Phi, psi and omega in degrees: 000127182267122179260122180251125178252122179256121178266127177242141179263153178294145180298144182296138179276133176295138177291150188237137175235136171250124184241124175270149180062052189257016183269353178199170173057222184298318182297318178295319180294323174301314181300315179299314186285323176293322178296318179295334179280353180096007179283158167277124184246121172260103186258120182251154178209163181248007182294155179285333177241160180299123178296134182302323182297319179286324178298320178295319180294323177293324177296324180287326182230068186298333181265355184248330185256123177243125184255128181230148176273130181202119170259118186289353176266359185250101181303325182293320178293319179297315181297318182297318179290323179299319178294321179296326183258014181303129180088354179275113177296138176239119182278321177230121173258116189246103179278099183246330185303130181195165172238144177249338185202158176233019180232154179298153179299338182287349182249076180047081192331109171079358189263344180302121181085359184239021178239135182304136185102334177225030183293133178258104187287340172295325176297322180305317178302315182293320179294316180294315181296326183272308190276337180248299183293326180305302179300323179292315178300315181296317181295317178298319185290327187249015183296326178292327176295320178293317178303327182276350180282167178278318185276327177053059182238134175242115184245131176238132178274113180250214181195147174297344177297341180266004183282153184247353187284346179216146179293144177295156179292333179212154179270079182218180178049044185310306187292320177299312181298313182298317182293326179287325175298318178295320178300315180301317180296317182294322181287331174293319176298316181296323178299319179293317183294323188262359183301316183295344177268001179079017182266130184262126179240120184222146177250150178234137159261109186287351185090180176285117186241133182277083182268169184299329184293345177279351179060226180274001181289125180247117184256137181301135176084352179283143184245158179293155180305321182301322179291313180296313183291322176303317178293317181297318181297318177301318178294316180300318179305325185266002181292140173234178184297333180293343179273350185300134181095356182277154173247116191243153165279169187300334182266006176098354176285154179291135173264126178305142181278000000 
C-alpha cells in the first residue's frame, strides 16, 4: 500500500497598513494605493460620519479596506481601537494625521494665531496634541501589532517646515513648524529605542502636495498626491534597518534636518 503525504503550506497573509487621517489628501491616497497593491488597509478618520471618499474606497475593495474611527488626540479612542485590533499584525504603521492650520484659507492661509505678536497659545496645545502626541500615542498603542508584522515599519509624515539646519524663508506658521520639529526629535529617539527589535522608524517630507485643503489655490512646484505617495510607497518598500532614524524626501533622498 502506497502512502502519499501531501504537504500544504498556510496561505500567505496579506500585508497590513494602518493609516491615520486617511479620509483626504495624502492619507487617502496612501489608502487607495496600498489597497490597489493588494494590502489590507486599516483606514482611520476622526469625522463624526463616514467620509464619502473612504466609503467609496471600501466599496471598491470590500475585502481589503477596513474603516475605523480614530481621533489621535483622544486616548480613549486609541485604546479602544488597539483592543479591537489586538493580535492583528501591522506591517506598516503610518502616522499621517496632522493639522497645519486652524484658520480658514481666506485669512492668510494657516497663519491666524501662528505669527509672533498675535500668537494664539490655545492653538499651540492643539498642534502639540495632534502633530506630536498623536503619533506617539498611536505608536505606543500599536507597537505590539508592529512587532508581530513582517515589515516592522513605523512611518511618520513630517515636513521640511520642521527642519533646523537652515533658517525658514519666512517667520510664519509658528505652531506647525514647532510641532513638526518636535515630531522629528521624538521619532529619532524611537528609532534608537526600537532598533534592537528590528523595527524601522522613518520620517518623510512629502514635498509640496496639492491636497484638497488648498481648494482652487495652485502653488508653483506642488505635485498631485498620487505622485508624492507613489514615490513614498516605493521608498517605504525598500527601507531596511540601516535606514531607521532617517528623514527622507518622497523619493528616498535625505531631507536636511
